[in-house]
Short mmCIF file of C-alpha atoms in Angstrom, two decimals:
data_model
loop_
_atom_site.label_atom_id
_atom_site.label_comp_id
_atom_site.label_asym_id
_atom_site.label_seq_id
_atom_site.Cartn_x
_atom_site.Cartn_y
_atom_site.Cartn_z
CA UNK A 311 130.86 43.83 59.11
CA UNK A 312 130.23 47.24 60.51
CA UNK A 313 132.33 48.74 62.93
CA UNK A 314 132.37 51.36 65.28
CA UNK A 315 135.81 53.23 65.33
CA UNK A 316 137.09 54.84 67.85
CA UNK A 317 141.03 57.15 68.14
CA UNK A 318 143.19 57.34 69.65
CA UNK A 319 143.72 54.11 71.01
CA UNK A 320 145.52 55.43 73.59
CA UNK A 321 145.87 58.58 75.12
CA UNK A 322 148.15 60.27 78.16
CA UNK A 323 147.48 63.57 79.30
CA UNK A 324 148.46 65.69 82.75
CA UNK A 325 146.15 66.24 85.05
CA UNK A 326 144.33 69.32 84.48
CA UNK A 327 144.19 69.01 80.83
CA UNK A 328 141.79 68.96 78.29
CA UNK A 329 140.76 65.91 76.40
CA UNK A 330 138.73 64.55 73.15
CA UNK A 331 138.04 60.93 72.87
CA UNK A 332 137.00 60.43 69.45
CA UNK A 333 134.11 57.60 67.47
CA UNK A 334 132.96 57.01 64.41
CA UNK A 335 129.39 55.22 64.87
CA UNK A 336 128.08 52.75 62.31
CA UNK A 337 126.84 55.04 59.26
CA UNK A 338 122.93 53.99 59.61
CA UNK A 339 122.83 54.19 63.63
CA UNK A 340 120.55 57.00 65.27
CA UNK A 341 121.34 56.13 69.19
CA UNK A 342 125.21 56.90 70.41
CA UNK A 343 126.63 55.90 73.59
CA UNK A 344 129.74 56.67 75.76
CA UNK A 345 130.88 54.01 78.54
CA UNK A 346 133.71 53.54 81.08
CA UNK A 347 135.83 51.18 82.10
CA UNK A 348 138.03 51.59 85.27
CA UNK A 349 140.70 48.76 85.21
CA UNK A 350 139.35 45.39 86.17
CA UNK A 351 136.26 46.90 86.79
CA UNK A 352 132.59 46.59 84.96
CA UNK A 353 131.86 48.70 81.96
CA UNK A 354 129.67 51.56 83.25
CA UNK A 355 127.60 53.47 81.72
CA UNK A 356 128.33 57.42 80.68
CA UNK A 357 125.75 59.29 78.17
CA UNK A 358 122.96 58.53 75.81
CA UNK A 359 123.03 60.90 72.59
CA UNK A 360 119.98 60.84 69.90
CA UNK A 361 118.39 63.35 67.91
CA UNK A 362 121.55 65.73 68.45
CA UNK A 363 120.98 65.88 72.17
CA UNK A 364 121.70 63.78 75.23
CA UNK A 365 118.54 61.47 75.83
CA UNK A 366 120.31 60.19 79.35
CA UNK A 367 123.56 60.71 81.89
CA UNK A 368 125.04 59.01 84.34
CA UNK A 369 126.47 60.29 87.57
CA UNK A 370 129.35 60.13 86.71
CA UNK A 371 129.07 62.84 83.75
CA UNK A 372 129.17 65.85 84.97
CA UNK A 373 129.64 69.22 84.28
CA UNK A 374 133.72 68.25 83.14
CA UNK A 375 132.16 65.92 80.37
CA UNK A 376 130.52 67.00 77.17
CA UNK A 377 129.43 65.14 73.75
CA UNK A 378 129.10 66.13 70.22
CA UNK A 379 128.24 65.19 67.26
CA UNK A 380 129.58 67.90 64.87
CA UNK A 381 129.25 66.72 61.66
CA UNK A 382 127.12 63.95 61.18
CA UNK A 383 129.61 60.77 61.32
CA UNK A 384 131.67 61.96 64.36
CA UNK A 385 130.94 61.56 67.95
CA UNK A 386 133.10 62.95 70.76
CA UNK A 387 133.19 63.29 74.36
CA UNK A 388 135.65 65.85 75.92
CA UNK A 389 136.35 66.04 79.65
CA UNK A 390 137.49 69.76 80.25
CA UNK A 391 140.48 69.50 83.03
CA UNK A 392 140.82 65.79 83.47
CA UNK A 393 141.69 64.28 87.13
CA UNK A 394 143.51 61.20 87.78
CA UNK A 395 140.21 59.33 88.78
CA UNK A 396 139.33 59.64 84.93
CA UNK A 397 141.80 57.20 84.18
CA UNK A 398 140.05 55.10 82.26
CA UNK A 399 139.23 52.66 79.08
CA UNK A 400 136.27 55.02 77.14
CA UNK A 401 134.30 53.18 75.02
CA UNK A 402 131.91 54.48 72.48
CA UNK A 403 128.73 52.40 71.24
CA UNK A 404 125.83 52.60 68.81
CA UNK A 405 122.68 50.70 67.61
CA UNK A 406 119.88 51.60 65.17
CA UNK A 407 116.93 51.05 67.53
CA UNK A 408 117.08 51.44 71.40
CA UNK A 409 114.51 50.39 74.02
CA UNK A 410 113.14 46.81 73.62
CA UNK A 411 114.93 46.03 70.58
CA UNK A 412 118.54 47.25 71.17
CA UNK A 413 119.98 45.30 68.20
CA UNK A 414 122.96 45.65 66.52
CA UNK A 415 124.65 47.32 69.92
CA UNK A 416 128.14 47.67 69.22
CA UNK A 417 130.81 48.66 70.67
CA UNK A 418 134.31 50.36 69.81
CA UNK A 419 137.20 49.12 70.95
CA UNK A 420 137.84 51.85 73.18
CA UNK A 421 140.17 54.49 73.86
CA UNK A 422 142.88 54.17 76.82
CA UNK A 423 142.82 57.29 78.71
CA UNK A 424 145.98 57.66 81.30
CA UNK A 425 146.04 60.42 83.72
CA UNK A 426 149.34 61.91 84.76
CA UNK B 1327 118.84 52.65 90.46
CA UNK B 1328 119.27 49.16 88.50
CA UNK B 1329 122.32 46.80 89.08
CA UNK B 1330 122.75 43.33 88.35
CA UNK B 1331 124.94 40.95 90.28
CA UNK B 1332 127.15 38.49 87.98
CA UNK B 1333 128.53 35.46 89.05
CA UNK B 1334 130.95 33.57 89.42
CA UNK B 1335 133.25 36.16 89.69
CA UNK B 1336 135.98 34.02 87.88
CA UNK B 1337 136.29 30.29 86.42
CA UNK B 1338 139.35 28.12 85.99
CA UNK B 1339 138.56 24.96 84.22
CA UNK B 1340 139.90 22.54 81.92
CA UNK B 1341 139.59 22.22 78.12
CA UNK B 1342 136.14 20.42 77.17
CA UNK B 1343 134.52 21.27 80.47
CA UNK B 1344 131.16 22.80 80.26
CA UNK B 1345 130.56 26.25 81.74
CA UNK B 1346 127.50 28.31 83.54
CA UNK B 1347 127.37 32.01 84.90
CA UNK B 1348 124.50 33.47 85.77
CA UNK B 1349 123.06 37.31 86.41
CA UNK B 1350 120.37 37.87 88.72
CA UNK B 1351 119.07 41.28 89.71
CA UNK B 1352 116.41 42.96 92.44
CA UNK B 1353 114.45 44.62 89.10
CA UNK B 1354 113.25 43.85 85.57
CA UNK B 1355 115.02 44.08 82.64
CA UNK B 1356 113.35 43.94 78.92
CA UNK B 1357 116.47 43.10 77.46
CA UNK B 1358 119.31 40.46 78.26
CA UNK B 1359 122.80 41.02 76.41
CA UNK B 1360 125.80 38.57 76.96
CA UNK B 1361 129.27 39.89 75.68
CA UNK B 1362 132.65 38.87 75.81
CA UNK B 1363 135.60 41.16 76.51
CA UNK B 1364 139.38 40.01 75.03
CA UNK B 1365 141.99 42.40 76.62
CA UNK B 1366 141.87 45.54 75.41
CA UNK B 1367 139.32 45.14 73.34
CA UNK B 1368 135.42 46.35 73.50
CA UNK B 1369 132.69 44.08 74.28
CA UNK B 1370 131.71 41.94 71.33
CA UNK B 1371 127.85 40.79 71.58
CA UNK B 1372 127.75 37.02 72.24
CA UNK B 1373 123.84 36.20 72.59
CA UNK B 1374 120.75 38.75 72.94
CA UNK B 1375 117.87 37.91 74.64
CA UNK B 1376 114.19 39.30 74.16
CA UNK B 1377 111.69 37.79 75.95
CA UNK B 1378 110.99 35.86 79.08
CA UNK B 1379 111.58 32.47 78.96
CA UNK B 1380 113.53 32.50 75.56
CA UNK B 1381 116.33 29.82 75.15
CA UNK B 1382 118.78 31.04 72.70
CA UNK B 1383 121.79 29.44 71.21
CA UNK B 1384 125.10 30.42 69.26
CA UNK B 1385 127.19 27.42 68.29
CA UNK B 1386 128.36 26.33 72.06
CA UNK B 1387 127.08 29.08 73.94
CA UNK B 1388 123.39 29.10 75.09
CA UNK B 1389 121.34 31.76 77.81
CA UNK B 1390 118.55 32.01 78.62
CA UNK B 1391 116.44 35.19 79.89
CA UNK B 1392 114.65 34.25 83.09
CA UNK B 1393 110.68 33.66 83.72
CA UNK B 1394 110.60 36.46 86.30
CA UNK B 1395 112.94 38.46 83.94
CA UNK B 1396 115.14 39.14 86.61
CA UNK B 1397 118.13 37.01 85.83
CA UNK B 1398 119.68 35.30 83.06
CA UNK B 1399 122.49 32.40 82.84
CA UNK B 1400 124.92 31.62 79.88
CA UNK B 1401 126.35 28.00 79.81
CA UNK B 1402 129.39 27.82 77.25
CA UNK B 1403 129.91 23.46 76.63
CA UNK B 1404 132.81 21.86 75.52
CA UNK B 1405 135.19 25.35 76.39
CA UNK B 1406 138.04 25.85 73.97
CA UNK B 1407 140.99 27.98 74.85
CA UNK B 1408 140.09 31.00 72.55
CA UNK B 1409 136.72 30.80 75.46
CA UNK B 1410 139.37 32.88 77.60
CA UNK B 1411 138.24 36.42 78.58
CA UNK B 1412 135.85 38.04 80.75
CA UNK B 1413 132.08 37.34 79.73
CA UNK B 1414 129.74 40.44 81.07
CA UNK B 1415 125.76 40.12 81.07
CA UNK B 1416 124.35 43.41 80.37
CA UNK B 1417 120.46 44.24 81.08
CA UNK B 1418 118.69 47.52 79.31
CA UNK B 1419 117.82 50.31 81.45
CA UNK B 1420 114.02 51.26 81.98
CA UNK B 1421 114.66 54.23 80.87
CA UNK B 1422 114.17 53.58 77.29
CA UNK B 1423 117.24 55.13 75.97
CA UNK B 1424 119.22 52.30 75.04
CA UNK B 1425 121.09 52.60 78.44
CA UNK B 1426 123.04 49.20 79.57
CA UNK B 1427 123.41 47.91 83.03
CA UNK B 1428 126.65 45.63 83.13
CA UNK B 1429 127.56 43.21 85.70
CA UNK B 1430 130.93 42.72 87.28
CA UNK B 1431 132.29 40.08 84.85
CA UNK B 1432 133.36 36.56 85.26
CA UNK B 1433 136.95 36.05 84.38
CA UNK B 1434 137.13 32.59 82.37
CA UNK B 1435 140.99 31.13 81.47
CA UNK B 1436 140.55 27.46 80.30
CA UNK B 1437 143.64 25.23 80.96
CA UNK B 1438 144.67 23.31 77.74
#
């Protein structure tokens, strides 16, 4: 079955540093998605990407996050000077249709990111 | 903006006990999406839900996406212990971007 990959699995960095959380979407997938996870707390989301551009954002990304997709099977986020707050599991999705549909919404299984 | 309130917020119950949890929220959602979370995992898509009304079922697990389209319940029967983990509902945005609304969770360890 298809699977959306993401790396590291885990990742520690010191505060003020700059990080990229990498994914590998689901080859045939148009809509990409980044979501966060604060420990023991609800999966939240991040960004919508489609079309090479971001279709949506949260709140919570702002001007410290950014997401690419440079090559056409990679998706990233990077967040510039990371703060302990970011501390977080980062998980990336995608799905072939969104709106009504949504199907096929999958999800990687994520990338630890520890603050120090 | 759009939230949805899951409960309970965690179960404890015994092997072969039947389980509900339900989502309700103040708006409408187009789209119903149960998932279960193992530790340290992602969420793996349990049941989807696309209309109002619709009764769904996979193997022991059944939801259900409300008349009003406001809330949805999933009932899991005769729980195993692989059932353990933490069982999110998940509503699409209105936006029309693909954007999902989680709930808080409900925690589920089955006792043996």
């Amino acid at each position: 079955e298809p699977e959306v990959t993401q790396t590291p699995s885990h990742q520690v960095t010191q505060m003020g540093q700059e990080v990229i959380l990498r994914c590998v979407p689901i080859s045939n997938h148009l809509y990409f998605y980044w979501y966060r996870q604060i420990l023991g707390q609800k999966v939240e989301f991040l960004v919508s990407f489609y079309n090479n551009e971001i279709s949506e954002k949260s709140e919570i990304f702002d001007d410290q996050f950014s997401v690419e997709r440079p090559d056409g099977s990679n998706f990233t986020l990077k967040i510039r000077s990371t703060k302990l707050e970011d501390s977080a599991m980062y998980f990336c999705a995608s799905t072939l249709i969104s709106g009504r549909g949504s199907y096929g919404y999958t999800f990687g299984s994520g990338t630890r990111l520890t603050v120090v | 903006g759009q939230q949805l309130n899951q409960s309970p917020q965690s179960m404890f119950i015994q092997e072969g006990e039947d389980v509900s949890m339900n989502c309700t929220s103040s708006s409408i959602f187009n789209t119903w999406l149960w998932y279960k979370q193992d530790p340290g995992e992602g969420p793996v898509l349990l049941i989807a839900l696309y209309k109002a009304g619709e009764l769904t079922s996979n193997g022991r697990l059944t939801a259900q996406f409300g008349i009003t389209r406001k809330d949805s319940f999933l009932n899991i029967s005769a729980s195993i212990p692989s059932d353990v983990g933490i069982y999110f509902c998940a509503g699409l945005g209105s936006s029309n971007t693909g954007k999902l609304i989680f709930g808080q969770g409900t925690t589920l360890q089955v006792k043996p």
